[in-house]
Structures are given as structure tokens and as C-alpha cells.
Short mmCIF file of C-alpha atoms and ligand atoms in Angstrom, two decimals:
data_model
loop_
_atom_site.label_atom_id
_atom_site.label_comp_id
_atom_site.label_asym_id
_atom_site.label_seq_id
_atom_site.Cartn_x
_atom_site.Cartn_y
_atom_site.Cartn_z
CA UNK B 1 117.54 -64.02 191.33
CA UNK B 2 119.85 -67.08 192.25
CA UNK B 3 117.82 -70.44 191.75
CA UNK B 4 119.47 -73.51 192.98
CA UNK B 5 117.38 -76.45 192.94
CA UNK B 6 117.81 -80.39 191.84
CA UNK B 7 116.51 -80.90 188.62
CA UNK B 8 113.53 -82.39 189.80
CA UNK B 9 112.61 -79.11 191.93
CA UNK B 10 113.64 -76.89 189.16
CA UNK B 11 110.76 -78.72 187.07
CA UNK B 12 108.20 -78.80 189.94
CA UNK B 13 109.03 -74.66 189.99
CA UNK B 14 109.40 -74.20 186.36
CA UNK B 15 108.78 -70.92 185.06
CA UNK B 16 106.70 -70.05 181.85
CA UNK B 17 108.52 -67.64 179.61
CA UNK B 18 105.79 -64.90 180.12
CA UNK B 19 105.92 -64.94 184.16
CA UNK B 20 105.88 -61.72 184.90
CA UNK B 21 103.89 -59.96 182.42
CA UNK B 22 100.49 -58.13 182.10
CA UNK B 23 98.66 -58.91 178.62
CA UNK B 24 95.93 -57.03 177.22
CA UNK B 25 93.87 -58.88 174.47
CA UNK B 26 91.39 -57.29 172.67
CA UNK B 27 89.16 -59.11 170.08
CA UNK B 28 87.85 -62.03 171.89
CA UNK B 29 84.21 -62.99 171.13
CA UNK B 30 84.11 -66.72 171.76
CA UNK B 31 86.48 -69.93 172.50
CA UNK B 32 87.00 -70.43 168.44
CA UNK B 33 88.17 -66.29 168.73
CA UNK B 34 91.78 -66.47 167.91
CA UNK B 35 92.16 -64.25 170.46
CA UNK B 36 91.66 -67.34 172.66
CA UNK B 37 93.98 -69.61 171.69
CA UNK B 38 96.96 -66.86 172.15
CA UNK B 39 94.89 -66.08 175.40
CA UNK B 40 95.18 -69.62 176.16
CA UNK B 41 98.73 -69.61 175.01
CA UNK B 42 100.22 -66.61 176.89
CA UNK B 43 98.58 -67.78 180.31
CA UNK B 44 99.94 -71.10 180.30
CA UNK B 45 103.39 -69.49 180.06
CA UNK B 46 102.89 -67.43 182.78
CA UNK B 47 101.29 -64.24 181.88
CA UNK B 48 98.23 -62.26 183.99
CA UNK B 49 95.51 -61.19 181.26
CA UNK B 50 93.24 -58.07 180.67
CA UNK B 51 90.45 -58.65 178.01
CA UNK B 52 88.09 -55.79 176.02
CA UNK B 53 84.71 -56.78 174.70
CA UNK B 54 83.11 -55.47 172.11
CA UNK B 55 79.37 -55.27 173.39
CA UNK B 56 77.32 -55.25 176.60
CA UNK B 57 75.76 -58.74 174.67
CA UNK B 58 79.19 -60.25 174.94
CA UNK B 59 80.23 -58.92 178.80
CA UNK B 60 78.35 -62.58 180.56
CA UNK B 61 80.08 -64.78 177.69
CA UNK B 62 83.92 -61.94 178.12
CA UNK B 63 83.74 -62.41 181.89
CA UNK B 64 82.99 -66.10 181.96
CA UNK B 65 86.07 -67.39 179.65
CA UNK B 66 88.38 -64.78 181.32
CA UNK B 67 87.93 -66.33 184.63
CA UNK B 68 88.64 -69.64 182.88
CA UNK B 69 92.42 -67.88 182.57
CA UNK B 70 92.16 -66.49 186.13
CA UNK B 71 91.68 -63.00 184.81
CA UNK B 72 88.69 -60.65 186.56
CA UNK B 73 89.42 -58.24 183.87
CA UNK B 74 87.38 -57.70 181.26
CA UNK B 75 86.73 -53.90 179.78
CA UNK B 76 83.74 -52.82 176.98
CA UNK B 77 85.76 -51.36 173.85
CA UNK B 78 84.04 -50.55 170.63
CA UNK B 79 87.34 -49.79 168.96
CA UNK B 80 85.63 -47.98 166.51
CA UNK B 81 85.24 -45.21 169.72
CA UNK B 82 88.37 -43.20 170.61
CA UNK B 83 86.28 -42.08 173.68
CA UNK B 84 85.95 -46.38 174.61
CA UNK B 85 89.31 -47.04 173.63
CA UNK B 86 90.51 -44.00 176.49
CA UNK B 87 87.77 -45.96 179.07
CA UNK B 88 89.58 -48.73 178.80
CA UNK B 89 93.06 -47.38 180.04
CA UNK B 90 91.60 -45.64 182.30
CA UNK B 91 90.04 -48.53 184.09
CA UNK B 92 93.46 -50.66 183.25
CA UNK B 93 95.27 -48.11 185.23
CA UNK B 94 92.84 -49.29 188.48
CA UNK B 95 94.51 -52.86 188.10
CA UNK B 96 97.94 -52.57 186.60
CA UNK B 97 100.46 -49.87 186.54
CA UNK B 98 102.28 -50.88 183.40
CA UNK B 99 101.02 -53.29 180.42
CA UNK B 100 103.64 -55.76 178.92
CA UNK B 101 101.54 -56.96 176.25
CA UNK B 102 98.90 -55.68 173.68
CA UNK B 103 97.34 -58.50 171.01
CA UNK B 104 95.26 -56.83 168.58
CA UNK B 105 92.80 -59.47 167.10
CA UNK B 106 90.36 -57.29 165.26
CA UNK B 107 88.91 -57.35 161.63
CA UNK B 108 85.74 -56.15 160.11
CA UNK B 109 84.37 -55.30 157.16
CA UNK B 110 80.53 -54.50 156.17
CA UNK B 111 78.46 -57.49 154.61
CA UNK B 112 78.68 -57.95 150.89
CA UNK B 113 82.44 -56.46 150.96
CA UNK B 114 83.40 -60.17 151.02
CA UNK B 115 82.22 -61.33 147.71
CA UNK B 116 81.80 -60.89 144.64
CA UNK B 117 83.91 -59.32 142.30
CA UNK B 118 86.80 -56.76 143.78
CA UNK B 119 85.63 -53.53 141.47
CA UNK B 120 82.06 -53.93 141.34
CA UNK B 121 81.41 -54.32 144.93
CA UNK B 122 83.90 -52.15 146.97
CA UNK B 123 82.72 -49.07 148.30
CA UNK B 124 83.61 -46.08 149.97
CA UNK B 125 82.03 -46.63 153.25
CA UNK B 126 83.04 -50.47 153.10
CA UNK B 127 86.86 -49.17 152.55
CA UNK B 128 86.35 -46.83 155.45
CA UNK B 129 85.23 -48.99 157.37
CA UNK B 130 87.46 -52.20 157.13
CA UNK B 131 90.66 -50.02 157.24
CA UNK B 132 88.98 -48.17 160.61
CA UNK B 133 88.16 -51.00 162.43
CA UNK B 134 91.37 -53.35 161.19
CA UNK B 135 93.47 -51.14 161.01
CA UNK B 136 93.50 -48.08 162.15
CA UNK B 137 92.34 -49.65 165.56
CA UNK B 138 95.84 -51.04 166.17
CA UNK B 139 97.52 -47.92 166.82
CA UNK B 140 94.90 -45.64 168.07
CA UNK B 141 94.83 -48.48 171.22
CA UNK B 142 98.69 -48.41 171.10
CA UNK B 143 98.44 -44.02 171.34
CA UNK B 144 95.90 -44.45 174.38
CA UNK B 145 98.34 -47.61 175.86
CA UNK B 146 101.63 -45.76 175.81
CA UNK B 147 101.75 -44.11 179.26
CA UNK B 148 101.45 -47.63 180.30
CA UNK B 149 104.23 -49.19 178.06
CA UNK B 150 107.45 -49.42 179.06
CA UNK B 151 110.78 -51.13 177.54
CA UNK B 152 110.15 -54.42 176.83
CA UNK B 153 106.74 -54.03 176.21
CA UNK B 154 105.14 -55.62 172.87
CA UNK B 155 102.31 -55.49 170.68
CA UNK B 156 100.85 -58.07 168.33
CA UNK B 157 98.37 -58.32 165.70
CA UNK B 158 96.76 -60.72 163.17
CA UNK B 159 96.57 -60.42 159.63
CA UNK B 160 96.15 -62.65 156.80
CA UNK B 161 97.40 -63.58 153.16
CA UNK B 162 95.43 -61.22 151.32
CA UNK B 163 97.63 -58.41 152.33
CA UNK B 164 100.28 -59.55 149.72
CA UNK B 165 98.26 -61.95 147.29
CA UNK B 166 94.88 -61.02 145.61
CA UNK B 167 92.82 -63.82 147.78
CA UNK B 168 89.28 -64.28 145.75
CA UNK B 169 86.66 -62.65 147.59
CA UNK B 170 88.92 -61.19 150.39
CA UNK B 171 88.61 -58.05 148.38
CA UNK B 172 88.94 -54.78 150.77
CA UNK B 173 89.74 -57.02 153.47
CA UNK B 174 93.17 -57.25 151.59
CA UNK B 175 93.80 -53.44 151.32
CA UNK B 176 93.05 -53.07 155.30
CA UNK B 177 95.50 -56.10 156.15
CA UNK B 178 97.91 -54.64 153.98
CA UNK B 179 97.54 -51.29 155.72
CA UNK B 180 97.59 -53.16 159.04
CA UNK B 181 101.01 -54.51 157.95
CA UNK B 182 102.49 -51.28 156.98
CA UNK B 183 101.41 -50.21 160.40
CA UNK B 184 103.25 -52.75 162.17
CA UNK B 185 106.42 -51.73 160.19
CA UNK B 186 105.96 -47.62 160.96
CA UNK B 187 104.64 -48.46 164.59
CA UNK B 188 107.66 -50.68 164.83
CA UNK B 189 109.98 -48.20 164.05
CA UNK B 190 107.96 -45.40 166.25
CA UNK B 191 108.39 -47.47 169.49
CA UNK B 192 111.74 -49.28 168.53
CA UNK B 193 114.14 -46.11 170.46
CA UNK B 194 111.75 -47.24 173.74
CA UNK B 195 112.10 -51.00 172.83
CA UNK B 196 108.69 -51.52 172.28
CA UNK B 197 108.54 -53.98 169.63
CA UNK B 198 105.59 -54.70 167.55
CA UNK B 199 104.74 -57.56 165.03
CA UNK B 200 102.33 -59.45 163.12
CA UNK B 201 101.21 -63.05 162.62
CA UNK B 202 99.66 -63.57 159.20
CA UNK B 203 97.18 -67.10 159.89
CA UNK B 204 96.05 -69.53 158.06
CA UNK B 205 92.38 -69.77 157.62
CA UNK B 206 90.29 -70.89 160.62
CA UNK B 207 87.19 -71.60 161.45
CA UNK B 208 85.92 -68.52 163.51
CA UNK B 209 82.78 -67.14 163.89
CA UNK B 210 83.73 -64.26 161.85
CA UNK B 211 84.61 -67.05 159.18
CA UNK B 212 81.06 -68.51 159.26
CA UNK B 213 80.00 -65.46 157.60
CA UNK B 214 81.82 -66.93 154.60
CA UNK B 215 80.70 -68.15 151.55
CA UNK B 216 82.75 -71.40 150.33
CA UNK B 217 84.88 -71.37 153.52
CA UNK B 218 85.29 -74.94 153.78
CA UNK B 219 86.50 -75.23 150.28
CA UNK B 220 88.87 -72.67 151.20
CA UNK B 221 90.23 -74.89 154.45
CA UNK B 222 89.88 -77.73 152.45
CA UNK B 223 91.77 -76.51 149.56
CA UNK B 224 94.96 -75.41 152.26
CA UNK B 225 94.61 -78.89 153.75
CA UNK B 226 95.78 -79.99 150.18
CA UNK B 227 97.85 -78.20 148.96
CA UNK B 228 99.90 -76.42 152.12
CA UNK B 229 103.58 -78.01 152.53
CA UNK B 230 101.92 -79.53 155.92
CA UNK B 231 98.93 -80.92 154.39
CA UNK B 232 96.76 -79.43 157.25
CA UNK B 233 95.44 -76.29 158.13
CA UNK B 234 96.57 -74.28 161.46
CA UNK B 235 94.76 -74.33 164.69
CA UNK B 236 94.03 -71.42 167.41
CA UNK B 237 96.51 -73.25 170.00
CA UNK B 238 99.02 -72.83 166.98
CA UNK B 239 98.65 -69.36 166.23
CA UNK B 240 98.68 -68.68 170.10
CA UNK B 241 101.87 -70.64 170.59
CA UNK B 242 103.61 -68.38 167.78
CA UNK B 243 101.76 -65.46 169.61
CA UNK B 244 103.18 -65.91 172.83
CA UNK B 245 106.95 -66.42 171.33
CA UNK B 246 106.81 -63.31 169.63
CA UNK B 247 105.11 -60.82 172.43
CA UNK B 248 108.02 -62.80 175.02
CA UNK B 249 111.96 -61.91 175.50
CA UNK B 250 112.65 -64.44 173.38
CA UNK B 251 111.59 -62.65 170.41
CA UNK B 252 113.64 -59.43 172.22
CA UNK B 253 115.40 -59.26 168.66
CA UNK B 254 112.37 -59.19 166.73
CA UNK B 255 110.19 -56.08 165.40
CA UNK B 256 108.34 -55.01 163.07
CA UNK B 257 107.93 -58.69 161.02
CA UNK B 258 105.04 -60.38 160.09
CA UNK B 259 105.28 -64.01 160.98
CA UNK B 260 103.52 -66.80 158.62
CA UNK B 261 101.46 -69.51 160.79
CA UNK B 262 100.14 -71.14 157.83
CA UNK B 263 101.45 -74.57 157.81
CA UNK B 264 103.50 -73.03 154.82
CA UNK B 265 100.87 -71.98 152.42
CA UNK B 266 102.18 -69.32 151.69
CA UNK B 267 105.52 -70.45 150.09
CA UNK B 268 104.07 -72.60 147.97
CA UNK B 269 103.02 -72.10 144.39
CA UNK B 270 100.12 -74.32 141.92
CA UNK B 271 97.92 -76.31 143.12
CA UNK B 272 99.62 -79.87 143.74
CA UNK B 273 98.33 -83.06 141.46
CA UNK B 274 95.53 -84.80 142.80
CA UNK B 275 98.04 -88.09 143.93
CA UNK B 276 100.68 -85.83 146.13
O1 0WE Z 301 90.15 -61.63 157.97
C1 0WE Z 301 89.37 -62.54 157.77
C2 0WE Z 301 87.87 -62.28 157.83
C3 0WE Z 301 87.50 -61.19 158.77
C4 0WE Z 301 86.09 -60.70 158.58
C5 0WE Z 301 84.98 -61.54 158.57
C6 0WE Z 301 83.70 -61.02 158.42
C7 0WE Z 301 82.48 -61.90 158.33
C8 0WE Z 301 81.21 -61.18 158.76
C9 0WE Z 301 85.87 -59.35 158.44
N1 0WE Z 301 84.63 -58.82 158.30
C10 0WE Z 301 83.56 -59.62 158.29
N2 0WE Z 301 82.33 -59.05 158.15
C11 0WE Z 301 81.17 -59.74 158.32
O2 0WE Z 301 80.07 -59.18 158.14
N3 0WE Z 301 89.87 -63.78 157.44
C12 0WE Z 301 91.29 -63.94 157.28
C13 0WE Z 301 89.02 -64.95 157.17
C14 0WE Z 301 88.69 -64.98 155.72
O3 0WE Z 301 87.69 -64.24 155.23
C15 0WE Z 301 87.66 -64.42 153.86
C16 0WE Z 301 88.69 -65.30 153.50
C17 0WE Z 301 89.36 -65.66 154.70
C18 0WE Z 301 90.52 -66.57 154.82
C19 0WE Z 301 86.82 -63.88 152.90
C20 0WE Z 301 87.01 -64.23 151.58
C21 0WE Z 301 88.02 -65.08 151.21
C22 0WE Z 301 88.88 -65.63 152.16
#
């Protein structure tokens, strides 16, 4: 396509750098979902969105953000179901004939897997679980999506720090992020011959509903705000900014990474004194 246009009509036309493509997201629940600020993200640069939900509770709450994005898409999708997970392409299929995009922004693990002390407290069924639904999710949606993928096509999920650093309390949350990380690296080189590239952005903390189920979460935010190079914590818009880079052909050189969106956290070591 030739464009020639003054400057001034170039900017009244200008393109977002995902015009064009089709995003799934799954693992929206509400506006503080991550999932909606890469949502928010990847439709302000253009993109047309799909969203799962996880419930028939949240289908009222699903539909009414997605048409906030001008999306009338919105699927059920227990991922914990192979049988929803095959629904949902199914029905896809009705609207779109390909799928550019797949963000993964799924975690779970049973109560009381979150505290306490690592040893005494993990359990079978809460490993199971939290590396099912966190992990293992990821690529059994990527199996059911790949008819619909196509060169160019990539997938994005969220972890966090507690896939490389014991994080207190994070406990078997930590194992499944680290598995989810591994599976970005052998999904990434699955997919790479097609030039389907797949990556991960590991967050900062943020105040989701899944993180009101936390004890001493604000001390954890509050802790970050201190001590992280920025001196701040991260925000959904942030995340989906970062989001939106990497699942674009911008990124077309990147796969199988894990990107930090942690105002730096992560590269930094000891608490700082009290008067930094
Ligand atoms: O991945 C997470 C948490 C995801 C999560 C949250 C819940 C709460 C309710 C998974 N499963 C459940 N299960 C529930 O029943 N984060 C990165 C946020 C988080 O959680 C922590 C953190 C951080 C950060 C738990 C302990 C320590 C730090």
C-alpha cells in the first residue's frame, strides 16, 4: 500500500501498530484484570478483540467491558476443561478465520497454598492444581488455537518473580510460574519454524482481585514502591503497553523471552536505607 499524505493527514489517518490483527484474551474478570489493561492496550493500537470468561456469573460483567473495546465477542472457557477450551475455537471460527494474537492471563492456586511456610503447606492437589490451571492452560489453548494461527501470529502470557526467586508466601505459585516459563521457551521453539512467536511478561505486583486474596499485599506494593530502581510500582496500562509491543511486528525478532515490567525490581539487590 502506497500512502501519500501531508503530514497533517498522515496523523489524522495514523495507524496503530496492531491494525490488522485479531486478539484473543483470556483471563479477564474485571477492569483491575490485567488482562484489561493489555486489552485496553492492544485496541488502542488497532487490534479487533475476542475475550473468554471463566463463568456464566461473569458473562453480564465479560460482555459489558468488551463492548467498551468494540468487541461482541466474548466465549465461556473454564480452562481447566479441554472440552471448553475446543468450544471456544469452535465458536472463534464463526467470527474470524485466523487469530493473530493469544494473551494468556491466567493463575490459580487453591486457598491456603499462598501462605504459610513452603514445606508444611504444599500439597499434592494444590501442586496439581496451580501448575493445571497456570500452566498447563497456556498450551493446551495454543494446541486447540493452531489451525487458526498462522505466521506472524503470537502468544503472550504473564508470570511473576517467584519463578526465579523464592518470593515469601508465593510458595507453589513459584513452581507453576516457573513451569509456565519453561513453557514459553519449549512452545517458543515448537512454533518458531511457523513464526509463531511466544513470550512472557513477568509483572510487578498489582492490585487485582486475585491479589485481594492476599495477606500483607500492601506491604508487599509498598515495599517495591521503596525499594524498585523507579520508586513506584507498575500499573495495568503499563503491563498492557509492554503487552502490545511484544504480541506486534515490532517484536518480529523476539521469542521465547520473558520480559520484566517491574519498574526494575528485579535487578536490584538489599533493601535500600531508609533516606534513599
Ligand atoms: O500470581 C499471583 C497471584 C495469583 C493467584 C492469586 C490467588 C488469590 C485467591 C493465584 N491463586 C489464587 N488463589 C486464590 O484463592 N501474583 C503474582 C500476585 C501475588 O500473589 C502473591 C504474591 C504476589 C505478588 C502471594 C504471595 C506473595 C506474593
Amino acid at each position: 500500500m502506497v500512502v501519500r499524505a501531508s503530514l497533517p493527514e498522515q496523523l489524522e489517518f495514523a495507524m496503530g501498530f496492531l491494525q490488522g490483527k485479531r486478539a484473543l484474551i483470556v483471563g479477564l474478570a474485571n477492569n483491575h484484570s490485567i488482562a484489561w489493561g493489555i486489552a485496553g492496550a492492544m485496541r488502542r493500537e488497532g487490534a479487533e478483540l475476542a475475550f473468554t470468561y471463566q463463568s456464566d456469573k461473569l458473562a453480564d460483567r465479560i460482555a459489558a467491558l468488551a463492548a467498551t473495546l468494540d468487541s461482541d465477542i466474548t466465549l465461556r472457557c473454564d480452562v481447566s476443561r479441554d472440552a471448553d477450551i475446543e468450544q471456544v475455537f469452535n465458536h472463534l471460527d464463526d467470527y474470524w478465520d485466523h487469530l493473530d494474537i493469544i494473551v494468556h492471563s491466567v493463575a490459580f492456586a487453591p486457598a491456603g497454598q499462598l501462605e504459610g511456610n513452603y514445606i508444611d503447606d504444599v500439597t499434592r492437589e494444590g501442586f496439581r492444581i496451580a501448575h493445571d490451571i497456570s500452566s498447563y492452560s497456556f498450551v493446551a489453548l495454543t494446541k486447540a488455537a493452531r489451525p487458526m494461527l498462522r505466521p506472524g501470529s503470537a502468544l503472550l502470557t504473564v508470570s511473576y518473580l517467584g519463578a526465579v526467586r523464592a518470593v515469601p508466601h508465593y510458595n507453589v505459585m513459584g513452581l507453576a510460574k516457573a513451569s509456565l516459563e519453561a513453557n514459553v521457551r519449549y512452545m517458543a521453539a515448537a512454533l518458531g519454524p511457523e513464526q509463531i512467536r511466544v513470550n512472557a511478561i513477568s509483572a510487578g505486583p498489582i492490585k487485582t482481585a486475585a491479589a485481594k486474596g492476599i495477606s500483607d499485599f500492601n506491604q508487599m506494593l509498598d515495599y517495591g514502591a521503596r525499594n524498585a530502581p523507579l520508586r513506584r510500582n507498575v500499573t495495568g496500562e503499563e503491563v498492557g503497553n509492554a503487552a502490545a509491543f511484544l504480541c506486534s511486528d515490532l517484536a518480529s525478532g523476539i521469542s521465547g523471552d520473558v520480559l520484566y515490567v517491574d519498574a526494575g525490581y528485579h535487578v536490584q539487590a538489599m533493601a535500600l536505607p531508609d533516606d534513599d
